[in-house]
Short mmCIF file of the C-alpha atoms (twelve columns), coordinates in Angstrom:
data_MODEL
# 
_entry.id   MODEL 
# 
loop_
_atom_site.group_PDB 
_atom_site.id 
_atom_site.type_symbol 
_atom_site.label_atom_id 
_atom_site.label_alt_id 
_atom_site.label_comp_id 
_atom_site.label_asym_id 
_atom_site.label_seq_id 
_atom_site.Cartn_x 
_atom_site.Cartn_y 
_atom_site.Cartn_z 
_atom_site.pdbx_PDB_model_num 
ATOM 1   C CA . MET A 1   127.754 100.617 117.478 1 
ATOM 2   C CA . ALA A 2   125.821 99.993  121.015 1 
ATOM 3   C CA . LYS A 3   126.214 96.813  122.610 1 
ATOM 4   C CA . LYS A 4   123.249 94.963  122.973 1 
ATOM 5   C CA . SER A 5   123.495 93.780  126.544 1 
ATOM 6   C CA . PRO A 6   126.788 93.036  128.631 1 
ATOM 7   C CA . ASP A 7   127.598 89.426  127.079 1 
ATOM 8   C CA . SER A 8   127.224 90.393  123.838 1 
ATOM 9   C CA . LEU A 9   129.998 91.049  121.807 1 
ATOM 10  C CA . GLN A 10  130.403 92.944  118.423 1 
ATOM 11  C CA . ILE A 11  132.980 90.455  116.362 1 
ATOM 12  C CA . ALA A 12  134.098 91.113  112.883 1 
ATOM 13  C CA . LEU A 13  133.714 88.042  110.450 1 
ATOM 14  C CA . LEU A 14  136.951 87.964  107.580 1 
ATOM 15  C CA . THR A 15  136.649 85.681  104.842 1 
ATOM 16  C CA . TYR A 16  138.301 86.929  101.428 1 
ATOM 17  C CA . ARG A 17  135.661 84.903  99.046  1 
ATOM 18  C CA . GLY A 18  132.108 84.494  101.134 1 
ATOM 19  C CA . LYS A 19  129.605 83.237  98.600  1 
ATOM 20  C CA . PRO A 20  128.548 79.504  99.797  1 
ATOM 21  C CA . HIS A 21  129.404 78.092  96.864  1 
ATOM 22  C CA . CYS A 22  133.159 78.765  96.847  1 
ATOM 23  C CA . GLY A 23  132.707 75.199  98.658  1 
ATOM 24  C CA . GLY A 24  133.367 75.000  102.882 1 
ATOM 25  C CA . GLN A 25  134.764 78.064  104.080 1 
ATOM 26  C CA . GLY A 26  132.116 80.298  102.479 1 
ATOM 27  C CA . VAL A 27  129.045 77.935  103.891 1 
ATOM 28  C CA . TYR A 28  131.701 78.399  107.279 1 
ATOM 29  C CA . THR A 29  130.442 81.903  106.944 1 
ATOM 30  C CA . ARG A 30  127.644 81.605  106.538 1 
ATOM 31  C CA . TYR A 31  126.094 80.340  109.062 1 
ATOM 32  C CA . LEU A 32  128.749 81.022  112.118 1 
ATOM 33  C CA . ALA A 33  127.783 84.529  111.430 1 
ATOM 34  C CA . LYS A 34  123.667 83.405  111.948 1 
ATOM 35  C CA . GLU A 35  124.884 81.082  114.931 1 
ATOM 36  C CA . LEU A 36  126.403 83.288  116.233 1 
ATOM 37  C CA . CYS A 37  123.618 86.482  115.851 1 
ATOM 38  C CA . ALA A 38  121.334 83.409  117.678 1 
ATOM 39  C CA . LEU A 39  123.780 83.704  120.971 1 
ATOM 40  C CA . GLY A 40  123.065 86.672  120.916 1 
ATOM 41  C CA . HIS A 41  126.267 89.056  119.482 1 
ATOM 42  C CA . ARG A 42  126.439 91.425  116.335 1 
ATOM 43  C CA . VAL A 43  128.591 90.601  113.394 1 
ATOM 44  C CA . GLU A 44  129.463 92.540  110.793 1 
ATOM 45  C CA . VAL A 45  130.855 90.262  107.843 1 
ATOM 46  C CA . PHE A 46  134.072 91.918  106.570 1 
ATOM 47  C CA . SER A 47  134.053 90.367  102.251 1 
ATOM 48  C CA . GLY A 48  136.098 90.351  99.566  1 
ATOM 49  C CA . GLN A 49  134.620 88.503  95.740  1 
ATOM 50  C CA . PRO A 50  132.221 86.592  95.786  1 
ATOM 51  C CA . TYR A 51  130.467 87.946  98.411  1 
ATOM 52  C CA . PRO A 52  128.892 85.599  101.073 1 
ATOM 53  C CA . VAL A 53  124.410 85.543  100.721 1 
ATOM 54  C CA . LEU A 54  123.261 87.015  104.099 1 
ATOM 55  C CA . ASP A 55  120.350 89.331  102.656 1 
ATOM 56  C CA . ASP A 56  118.709 86.509  104.375 1 
ATOM 57  C CA . LEU A 57  120.061 86.242  107.310 1 
ATOM 58  C CA . THR A 58  120.548 89.908  108.014 1 
ATOM 59  C CA . GLU A 59  116.777 90.186  107.625 1 
ATOM 60  C CA . GLU A 60  116.038 87.042  110.646 1 
ATOM 61  C CA . THR A 61  118.710 88.485  112.700 1 
ATOM 62  C CA . ASN A 62  117.378 92.039  112.167 1 
ATOM 63  C CA . GLY A 63  119.962 93.872  111.098 1 
ATOM 64  C CA . GLU A 64  123.123 92.019  113.395 1 
ATOM 65  C CA . VAL A 65  124.660 90.119  110.250 1 
ATOM 66  C CA . LYS A 66  126.152 92.492  108.480 1 
ATOM 67  C CA . LEU A 67  127.889 92.833  104.677 1 
ATOM 68  C CA . THR A 68  130.997 95.281  104.349 1 
ATOM 69  C CA . LYS A 69  132.320 94.629  101.442 1 
ATOM 70  C CA . LEU A 70  136.010 94.974  100.027 1 
ATOM 71  C CA . PRO A 71  135.612 95.072  96.467  1 
ATOM 72  C CA . SER A 72  139.122 92.808  95.216  1 
ATOM 73  C CA . LEU A 73  140.271 93.118  91.596  1 
ATOM 74  C CA . ASP A 74  138.229 90.485  91.201  1 
ATOM 75  C CA . ILE A 75  141.188 88.623  88.782  1 
ATOM 76  C CA . PHE A 76  139.716 85.675  89.040  1 
ATOM 77  C CA . ASN A 77  136.141 85.574  88.956  1 
ATOM 78  C CA . SER A 78  133.908 82.505  87.318  1 
ATOM 79  C CA . GLN A 79  133.302 84.528  83.710  1 
ATOM 80  C CA . HIS A 80  136.414 85.684  83.116  1 
ATOM 81  C CA . PRO A 81  138.950 83.917  85.204  1 
ATOM 82  C CA . GLY A 82  142.056 84.876  85.409  1 
ATOM 83  C CA . ARG A 83  141.716 88.546  84.011  1 
ATOM 84  C CA . MET A 84  144.035 90.714  82.893  1 
ATOM 85  C CA . PRO A 85  143.047 94.750  84.857  1 
ATOM 86  C CA . GLY A 86  142.780 97.979  83.126  1 
ATOM 87  C CA . PHE A 87  145.676 100.182 84.627  1 
ATOM 88  C CA . TRP A 88  142.373 102.879 85.981  1 
ATOM 89  C CA . GLU A 89  141.554 99.979  88.143  1 
ATOM 90  C CA . LEU A 90  145.292 100.815 91.006  1 
ATOM 91  C CA . LYS A 91  142.973 102.799 92.928  1 
ATOM 92  C CA . SER A 92  145.194 101.438 96.796  1 
ATOM 93  C CA . PHE A 93  148.456 99.821  97.324  1 
ATOM 94  C CA . ALA A 94  145.739 96.530  98.510  1 
ATOM 95  C CA . ASP A 95  145.155 97.121  94.006  1 
ATOM 96  C CA . VAL A 96  148.875 96.957  93.425  1 
ATOM 97  C CA . ALA A 97  149.543 94.210  95.686  1 
ATOM 98  C CA . GLU A 98  146.890 91.665  93.927  1 
ATOM 99  C CA . PHE A 99  147.676 93.546  90.521  1 
ATOM 100 C CA . GLY A 100 151.520 92.707  91.417  1 
ATOM 101 C CA . THR A 101 151.668 89.213  92.895  1 
ATOM 102 C CA . TYR A 102 149.635 87.979  89.706  1 
ATOM 103 C CA . CYS A 103 151.563 89.192  87.532  1 
ATOM 104 C CA . LEU A 104 154.133 87.139  89.754  1 
ATOM 105 C CA . GLY A 105 152.670 83.934  89.428  1 
ATOM 106 C CA . THR A 106 151.024 84.096  92.983  1 
ATOM 107 C CA . PHE A 107 147.678 83.568  94.501  1 
ATOM 108 C CA . GLY A 108 147.323 87.689  96.159  1 
ATOM 109 C CA . GLU A 109 143.593 87.405  97.648  1 
ATOM 110 C CA . PRO A 110 144.605 86.832  100.747 1 
ATOM 111 C CA . LEU A 111 147.379 89.174  101.264 1 
ATOM 112 C CA . SER A 112 145.734 92.136  99.048  1 
ATOM 113 C CA . PHE A 113 142.745 91.209  100.847 1 
ATOM 114 C CA . SER A 114 144.483 92.070  104.331 1 
ATOM 115 C CA . PHE A 115 145.740 94.956  103.605 1 
ATOM 116 C CA . ARG A 116 141.431 96.421  102.238 1 
ATOM 117 C CA . VAL A 117 141.075 95.504  105.830 1 
ATOM 118 C CA . LEU A 118 143.532 96.813  107.597 1 
ATOM 119 C CA . LYS A 119 142.340 100.361 105.480 1 
ATOM 120 C CA . THR A 120 138.841 99.837  106.464 1 
ATOM 121 C CA . LEU A 121 139.416 99.013  110.452 1 
ATOM 122 C CA . GLU A 122 142.337 101.589 111.308 1 
ATOM 123 C CA . HIS A 123 139.704 103.246 113.106 1 
ATOM 124 C CA . ARG A 124 137.073 101.416 113.656 1 
ATOM 125 C CA . ARG A 125 139.352 99.826  117.417 1 
ATOM 126 C CA . SER A 126 136.255 100.456 119.398 1 
ATOM 127 C CA . ASP A 127 133.804 99.370  117.304 1 
ATOM 128 C CA . PHE A 128 134.600 95.285  117.623 1 
ATOM 129 C CA . ASP A 129 135.399 93.159  120.470 1 
ATOM 130 C CA . ILE A 130 137.020 90.971  118.763 1 
ATOM 131 C CA . ILE A 131 138.783 90.431  114.901 1 
ATOM 132 C CA . HIS A 132 138.424 86.926  113.249 1 
ATOM 133 C CA . ASP A 133 139.491 86.329  110.294 1 
ATOM 134 C CA . ASN A 134 138.503 82.924  108.185 1 
ATOM 135 C CA . GLN A 135 142.475 82.277  107.008 1 
ATOM 136 C CA . SER A 136 143.316 85.007  104.856 1 
ATOM 137 C CA . LEU A 137 146.217 85.471  106.689 1 
ATOM 138 C CA . GLY A 138 148.116 87.934  105.226 1 
ATOM 139 C CA . TYR A 139 150.712 90.947  106.609 1 
ATOM 140 C CA . GLY A 140 147.347 93.167  107.229 1 
ATOM 141 C CA . LEU A 141 146.577 91.612  109.807 1 
ATOM 142 C CA . LEU A 142 150.039 91.532  112.163 1 
ATOM 143 C CA . GLU A 143 149.231 95.290  111.543 1 
ATOM 144 C CA . LEU A 144 146.317 95.616  113.487 1 
ATOM 145 C CA . GLN A 145 146.917 93.443  116.039 1 
ATOM 146 C CA . ARG A 146 149.645 95.377  116.467 1 
ATOM 147 C CA . ARG A 147 147.559 97.923  116.735 1 
ATOM 148 C CA . GLY A 148 145.890 97.221  119.672 1 
ATOM 149 C CA . PHE A 149 142.690 95.181  117.993 1 
ATOM 150 C CA . PRO A 150 141.836 91.835  119.578 1 
ATOM 151 C CA . LEU A 151 143.047 89.260  116.679 1 
ATOM 152 C CA . ILE A 152 141.796 85.328  116.717 1 
ATOM 153 C CA . ALA A 153 142.192 82.711  113.196 1 
ATOM 154 C CA . THR A 154 140.083 79.978  111.896 1 
ATOM 155 C CA . MET A 155 142.337 77.952  109.250 1 
ATOM 156 C CA . HIS A 156 140.180 75.156  107.833 1 
ATOM 157 C CA . HIS A 157 143.247 72.270  106.736 1 
ATOM 158 C CA . PRO A 158 146.969 73.606  106.249 1 
ATOM 159 C CA . ILE A 159 147.133 75.160  102.736 1 
ATOM 160 C CA . THR A 160 150.408 73.533  102.601 1 
ATOM 161 C CA . VAL A 161 148.929 69.985  102.543 1 
ATOM 162 C CA . ASP A 162 146.943 71.194  98.872  1 
ATOM 163 C CA . ARG A 163 150.604 72.400  97.751  1 
ATOM 164 C CA . GLN A 164 152.629 69.599  98.356  1 
ATOM 165 C CA . LEU A 165 149.926 67.599  96.918  1 
ATOM 166 C CA . GLU A 166 149.562 69.616  93.343  1 
ATOM 167 C CA . MET A 167 153.744 69.475  93.245  1 
ATOM 168 C CA . GLN A 168 153.300 65.760  93.499  1 
ATOM 169 C CA . HIS A 169 150.622 65.720  90.417  1 
ATOM 170 C CA . ALA A 170 152.705 67.666  88.493  1 
ATOM 171 C CA . LYS A 171 153.740 66.812  84.953  1 
ATOM 172 C CA . ASN A 172 156.702 68.017  84.116  1 
ATOM 173 C CA . ILE A 173 158.873 70.567  85.594  1 
ATOM 174 C CA . PHE A 174 156.963 73.956  84.011  1 
ATOM 175 C CA . GLN A 175 153.856 72.301  86.206  1 
ATOM 176 C CA . ARG A 176 156.228 72.530  89.252  1 
ATOM 177 C CA . PHE A 177 157.287 75.970  88.591  1 
ATOM 178 C CA . SER A 178 154.276 77.108  87.768  1 
ATOM 179 C CA . LYS A 179 153.364 75.615  91.314  1 
ATOM 180 C CA . SER A 180 155.179 76.674  93.621  1 
ATOM 181 C CA . ARG A 181 155.382 79.989  92.503  1 
ATOM 182 C CA . TRP A 182 151.218 79.960  92.850  1 
ATOM 183 C CA . TYR A 183 151.282 78.636  96.185  1 
ATOM 184 C CA . ALA A 184 154.396 80.897  97.748  1 
ATOM 185 C CA . PHE A 185 151.584 82.601  99.940  1 
ATOM 186 C CA . THR A 186 151.257 80.270  102.280 1 
ATOM 187 C CA . LYS A 187 155.389 81.715  103.046 1 
ATOM 188 C CA . MET A 188 153.250 84.731  104.412 1 
ATOM 189 C CA . GLN A 189 150.232 82.782  105.570 1 
ATOM 190 C CA . SER A 190 153.116 80.663  107.375 1 
ATOM 191 C CA . ARG A 191 154.447 83.994  108.463 1 
ATOM 192 C CA . VAL A 192 151.456 85.051  110.278 1 
ATOM 193 C CA . ALA A 193 149.825 82.396  111.927 1 
ATOM 194 C CA . GLN A 194 153.196 81.656  113.382 1 
ATOM 195 C CA . ARG A 195 152.394 85.521  115.415 1 
ATOM 196 C CA . ILE A 196 148.179 85.510  115.562 1 
ATOM 197 C CA . GLU A 197 147.952 85.128  119.624 1 
ATOM 198 C CA . ARG A 198 144.982 82.047  119.198 1 
ATOM 199 C CA . ILE A 199 144.707 79.907  116.294 1 
ATOM 200 C CA . MET A 200 141.440 77.436  115.750 1 
ATOM 201 C CA . THR A 201 141.118 75.469  113.161 1 
ATOM 202 C CA . ILE A 202 138.829 71.484  113.521 1 
ATOM 203 C CA . THR A 203 140.793 68.886  113.953 1 
ATOM 204 C CA . GLU A 204 143.276 67.379  115.424 1 
ATOM 205 C CA . ALA A 205 144.941 65.728  112.872 1 
ATOM 206 C CA . THR A 206 144.863 69.308  111.379 1 
ATOM 207 C CA . LYS A 207 146.108 70.548  114.348 1 
ATOM 208 C CA . ALA A 208 149.399 68.738  113.608 1 
ATOM 209 C CA . ASP A 209 149.381 69.219  110.343 1 
ATOM 210 C CA . ILE A 210 149.447 73.098  111.405 1 
ATOM 211 C CA . HIS A 211 151.737 72.828  113.696 1 
ATOM 212 C CA . SER A 212 154.485 70.877  111.173 1 
ATOM 213 C CA . GLY A 213 153.027 72.546  107.844 1 
ATOM 214 C CA . HIS A 214 152.827 76.259  109.527 1 
ATOM 215 C CA . GLY A 215 154.882 76.342  112.035 1 
ATOM 216 C CA . VAL A 216 152.802 77.167  115.224 1 
ATOM 217 C CA . SER A 217 153.567 76.390  117.756 1 
ATOM 218 C CA . LEU A 218 150.835 73.062  119.895 1 
ATOM 219 C CA . ASP A 219 149.628 75.278  122.930 1 
ATOM 220 C CA . ARG A 220 148.378 78.247  120.453 1 
ATOM 221 C CA . ILE A 221 145.588 76.543  118.993 1 
ATOM 222 C CA . GLU A 222 142.107 75.556  119.611 1 
ATOM 223 C CA . ILE A 223 140.287 72.687  118.051 1 
ATOM 224 C CA . VAL A 224 136.767 73.852  117.762 1 
ATOM 225 C CA . PRO A 225 134.783 71.362  115.716 1 
ATOM 226 C CA . VAL A 226 132.494 71.783  112.239 1 
ATOM 227 C CA . GLY A 227 129.074 71.702  112.938 1 
ATOM 228 C CA . VAL A 228 125.521 71.268  110.698 1 
ATOM 229 C CA . ASP A 229 122.186 72.429  110.985 1 
ATOM 230 C CA . LEU A 230 119.798 69.868  111.285 1 
ATOM 231 C CA . GLU A 231 117.222 71.381  110.745 1 
ATOM 232 C CA . LEU A 232 118.204 71.304  107.442 1 
ATOM 233 C CA . PHE A 233 119.841 68.336  106.941 1 
ATOM 234 C CA . LYS A 234 117.950 65.202  107.953 1 
ATOM 235 C CA . PRO A 235 116.290 62.058  106.526 1 
ATOM 236 C CA . PHE A 236 113.994 63.035  103.832 1 
ATOM 237 C CA . GLN A 237 111.148 60.136  103.700 1 
ATOM 238 C CA . LYS A 238 109.280 62.041  100.797 1 
ATOM 239 C CA . ILE A 239 112.111 61.078  98.505  1 
ATOM 240 C CA . LYS A 240 113.570 57.532  97.335  1 
ATOM 241 C CA . ARG A 241 116.342 55.964  96.821  1 
ATOM 242 C CA . GLN A 242 117.714 55.837  93.039  1 
ATOM 243 C CA . LYS A 243 119.058 52.642  92.746  1 
ATOM 244 C CA . ASN A 244 123.162 53.444  91.239  1 
ATOM 245 C CA . LYS A 245 123.034 56.531  92.034  1 
ATOM 246 C CA . ILE A 246 126.615 58.103  93.681  1 
ATOM 247 C CA . LEU A 247 126.903 61.852  95.553  1 
ATOM 248 C CA . THR A 248 130.003 63.808  95.778  1 
ATOM 249 C CA . THR A 249 130.625 67.278  96.083  1 
ATOM 250 C CA . ALA A 250 133.898 68.277  94.552  1 
ATOM 251 C CA . SER A 251 134.357 72.312  95.173  1 
ATOM 252 C CA . ALA A 252 137.511 72.484  92.630  1 
ATOM 253 C CA . ASP A 253 138.510 70.424  90.606  1 
ATOM 254 C CA . VAL A 254 141.810 69.745  92.012  1 
ATOM 255 C CA . PRO A 255 144.144 67.332  93.451  1 
ATOM 256 C CA . LEU A 256 143.086 67.549  97.069  1 
ATOM 257 C CA . LYS A 257 139.109 66.341  96.691  1 
ATOM 258 C CA . GLY A 258 140.549 62.876  94.801  1 
ATOM 259 C CA . LEU A 259 137.442 63.401  92.113  1 
ATOM 260 C CA . ILE A 260 139.887 60.877  89.360  1 
ATOM 261 C CA . TYR A 261 140.469 58.400  91.268  1 
ATOM 262 C CA . LEU A 262 136.600 58.548  91.584  1 
ATOM 263 C CA . LEU A 263 136.116 58.291  88.123  1 
ATOM 264 C CA . GLU A 264 138.445 55.748  87.482  1 
ATOM 265 C CA . ALA A 265 136.095 53.308  89.639  1 
ATOM 266 C CA . ILE A 266 132.533 54.328  88.252  1 
ATOM 267 C CA . ALA A 267 133.917 53.401  84.585  1 
ATOM 268 C CA . LYS A 268 135.098 49.137  86.482  1 
ATOM 269 C CA . LEU A 269 132.256 49.771  88.758  1 
ATOM 270 C CA . ARG A 270 129.636 50.590  85.399  1 
ATOM 271 C CA . THR A 271 130.906 47.335  83.602  1 
ATOM 272 C CA . GLU A 272 128.966 45.302  86.253  1 
ATOM 273 C CA . ARG A 273 125.382 48.158  86.371  1 
ATOM 274 C CA . ASP A 274 124.291 51.405  85.457  1 
ATOM 275 C CA . ILE A 275 125.954 53.914  87.401  1 
ATOM 276 C CA . GLU A 276 125.079 57.379  87.703  1 
ATOM 277 C CA . LEU A 277 127.766 59.830  89.317  1 
ATOM 278 C CA . THR A 278 126.330 63.365  90.568  1 
ATOM 279 C CA . VAL A 279 129.260 65.835  91.338  1 
ATOM 280 C CA . ILE A 280 127.694 69.154  93.324  1 
ATOM 281 C CA . GLY A 281 130.559 71.285  91.752  1 
ATOM 282 C CA . LYS A 282 130.884 73.081  88.156  1 
ATOM 283 C CA . LEU A 283 133.462 70.854  85.697  1 
ATOM 284 C CA . ALA A 284 136.559 73.340  84.288  1 
ATOM 285 C CA . GLU A 285 136.396 72.862  80.632  1 
ATOM 286 C CA . ASN A 286 139.976 70.350  79.926  1 
ATOM 287 C CA . SER A 287 140.822 70.270  83.229  1 
ATOM 288 C CA . VAL A 288 142.098 66.454  84.276  1 
ATOM 289 C CA . ALA A 289 138.658 65.362  85.344  1 
ATOM 290 C CA . ALA A 290 137.158 65.927  82.515  1 
ATOM 291 C CA . ARG A 291 139.563 64.721  79.946  1 
ATOM 292 C CA . ALA A 292 139.504 61.604  82.630  1 
ATOM 293 C CA . ILE A 293 135.602 61.925  81.653  1 
ATOM 294 C CA . GLU A 294 137.033 61.449  78.001  1 
ATOM 295 C CA . ARG A 295 138.825 58.339  78.165  1 
ATOM 296 C CA . LEU A 296 137.151 56.301  80.058  1 
ATOM 297 C CA . GLY A 297 133.983 56.654  78.226  1 
ATOM 298 C CA . LEU A 298 131.158 58.397  81.596  1 
ATOM 299 C CA . GLU A 299 129.943 60.893  79.159  1 
ATOM 300 C CA . GLY A 300 126.639 60.983  80.336  1 
ATOM 301 C CA . ALA A 301 127.217 58.851  82.702  1 
ATOM 302 C CA . VAL A 302 128.329 62.306  85.428  1 
ATOM 303 C CA . ASN A 303 126.429 65.350  85.877  1 
ATOM 304 C CA . PHE A 304 128.105 67.839  87.327  1 
ATOM 305 C CA . VAL A 305 125.481 70.813  89.488  1 
ATOM 306 C CA . SER A 306 126.528 74.265  90.630  1 
ATOM 307 C CA . GLY A 307 124.460 76.741  92.096  1 
ATOM 308 C CA . ILE A 308 121.535 75.060  93.570  1 
ATOM 309 C CA . THR A 309 120.579 76.226  97.349  1 
ATOM 310 C CA . ASP A 310 120.897 74.480  100.375 1 
ATOM 311 C CA . GLU A 311 117.629 71.997  100.111 1 
ATOM 312 C CA . GLU A 312 118.556 70.960  96.296  1 
ATOM 313 C CA . VAL A 313 121.112 69.165  98.146  1 
ATOM 314 C CA . VAL A 314 119.458 67.947  100.647 1 
ATOM 315 C CA . GLU A 315 117.463 66.399  97.965  1 
ATOM 316 C CA . ALA A 316 119.968 65.247  96.190  1 
ATOM 317 C CA . TYR A 317 121.423 63.126  98.862  1 
ATOM 318 C CA . ALA A 318 117.956 62.203  99.184  1 
ATOM 319 C CA . SER A 319 117.542 60.578  96.166  1 
ATOM 320 C CA . SER A 320 120.994 58.652  95.897  1 
ATOM 321 C CA . SER A 321 122.127 55.407  97.149  1 
ATOM 322 C CA . VAL A 322 125.118 56.400  98.151  1 
ATOM 323 C CA . ALA A 323 127.291 59.294  99.149  1 
ATOM 324 C CA . VAL A 324 131.362 59.945  98.755  1 
ATOM 325 C CA . VAL A 325 134.463 61.433  99.960  1 
ATOM 326 C CA . PRO A 326 136.916 60.465  98.037  1 
ATOM 327 C CA . SER A 327 139.998 63.374  99.236  1 
ATOM 328 C CA . LEU A 328 143.068 63.801  99.458  1 
ATOM 329 C CA . TYR A 329 142.925 65.276  102.606 1 
ATOM 330 C CA . GLU A 330 139.492 66.850  104.298 1 
ATOM 331 C CA . GLY A 331 140.212 69.570  106.927 1 
ATOM 332 C CA . PHE A 332 136.819 68.225  108.608 1 
ATOM 333 C CA . SER A 333 134.589 67.458  105.325 1 
ATOM 334 C CA . LEU A 334 131.522 68.755  105.456 1 
ATOM 335 C CA . PRO A 335 129.882 66.628  103.308 1 
ATOM 336 C CA . ALA A 336 130.461 63.673  104.886 1 
ATOM 337 C CA . VAL A 337 128.414 65.643  108.215 1 
ATOM 338 C CA . GLU A 338 125.997 66.534  105.357 1 
ATOM 339 C CA . ALA A 339 126.035 62.981  104.454 1 
ATOM 340 C CA . MET A 340 126.053 61.510  108.049 1 
ATOM 341 C CA . ALA A 341 123.210 64.121  108.879 1 
ATOM 342 C CA . THR A 342 120.384 62.865  106.414 1 
ATOM 343 C CA . GLU A 343 121.452 58.712  106.848 1 
ATOM 344 C CA . ILE A 344 122.858 58.029  103.824 1 
ATOM 345 C CA . PRO A 345 125.383 55.419  102.971 1 
ATOM 346 C CA . LEU A 346 128.682 56.931  103.087 1 
ATOM 347 C CA . VAL A 347 131.793 55.819  101.814 1 
ATOM 348 C CA . ALA A 348 135.051 58.068  103.456 1 
ATOM 349 C CA . THR A 349 138.815 57.987  103.136 1 
ATOM 350 C CA . ASN A 350 141.016 58.581  105.578 1 
ATOM 351 C CA . GLY A 351 143.210 61.532  104.317 1 
ATOM 352 C CA . GLY A 352 143.527 64.251  107.435 1 
ATOM 353 C CA . GLY A 353 140.647 64.043  109.853 1 
ATOM 354 C CA . LEU A 354 138.482 62.670  107.688 1 
ATOM 355 C CA . PRO A 355 138.295 59.477  110.344 1 
ATOM 356 C CA . GLU A 356 137.786 61.141  113.449 1 
ATOM 357 C CA . VAL A 357 134.453 62.618  112.068 1 
ATOM 358 C CA . VAL A 358 132.792 59.989  110.095 1 
ATOM 359 C CA . GLY A 359 134.483 57.677  113.550 1 
ATOM 360 C CA . LYS A 360 137.292 54.357  112.668 1 
ATOM 361 C CA . ASN A 361 135.621 51.788  113.593 1 
ATOM 362 C CA . GLU A 362 132.436 52.030  110.420 1 
ATOM 363 C CA . GLU A 363 130.923 53.701  113.025 1 
ATOM 364 C CA . ALA A 364 128.905 56.322  110.662 1 
ATOM 365 C CA . SER A 365 130.659 55.003  107.575 1 
ATOM 366 C CA . LEU A 366 132.694 52.664  105.635 1 
ATOM 367 C CA . LEU A 367 136.665 54.469  104.433 1 
ATOM 368 C CA . ILE A 368 139.264 53.417  102.063 1 
ATOM 369 C CA . GLU A 369 142.283 54.685  101.380 1 
ATOM 370 C CA . THR A 370 143.105 57.288  99.655  1 
ATOM 371 C CA . GLY A 371 143.741 57.896  96.100  1 
ATOM 372 C CA . ASP A 372 142.393 53.526  95.477  1 
ATOM 373 C CA . PRO A 373 140.292 53.385  92.943  1 
ATOM 374 C CA . ASP A 374 139.625 49.701  93.384  1 
ATOM 375 C CA . ALA A 375 138.824 49.975  97.331  1 
ATOM 376 C CA . LEU A 376 136.373 52.705  96.284  1 
ATOM 377 C CA . VAL A 377 134.431 49.407  93.993  1 
ATOM 378 C CA . VAL A 378 134.957 47.791  96.995  1 
ATOM 379 C CA . ALA A 379 133.465 49.654  99.803  1 
ATOM 380 C CA . ILE A 380 130.252 51.765  96.390  1 
ATOM 381 C CA . SER A 381 129.527 47.585  95.736  1 
# 
């Protein structure tokens, strides 16, 4: 790659999962690549499946955004999650590492992705001014750093918090053992994060939790808040807000997102009024949320939508009367800033960095305690 100007940087942006609909990290990858190019830099995104959506950015930036695909075994794909790869698919050390960790019950994508990145970049040192890792934090990154690659990493929130909450919500010893094995990769992430020269995160709360949960020195953590596209997320006057329509975003059916508490609140609210809840996200079959909807008699009152465009998300905000972020913990929360940008009334918990994002004195949201359905009822009412 030839440099565009003396001030332009050649940036390798790493994300082991880059599709926007996979959650905030995918959204972050897309918009960071776009805005870095707007500042005059060149960005090459390296990603495993599901890949980022960058075709339009490539056209918009005249090719300054490039996508290099690093195919994984794609064990946890949306069509057949948990599939067993065939032996003929194991063509590299990274493949063997991904398959081996899967057999041990551990999430291995961050580790195997880092090995693929190392193999791909090992002869491209002169191509890049900086390598920016988007929270994969695999061992292969340390080898890149050892070989002289200038490396930084973003940690959106400490996965140790996810592990702690999942363990707390485990129903029996088997579930606790299973969760412990699954989150074993966090030990690797801690070791890598402690050795990377510079870590970026998004709020003071996450900085403190990365320090306590992953053992990263505070003087190596910088705070760079997440932004929102104000040309897209803004008040939409053409659409009338629907009375008693509530909107939330749950990118995964896990305890961290607090969806179960919102469902319990909806059930209580429906004794007084005809409430409708729209969830931007997928409902997993026989999940905790699916069973709660059946137990609470909310069939027909809760609607899940996924794979929608950003424009459709804005329309969903515009047509709703209240947006809710019921999470037990958020490093930042894109849904919160999107709701504020569209000027919809917002109810949020005080989990993690949310008070920093929405303001502590009802500046832009009614803040409530985490895990409290009754508090949600009062705030939404």
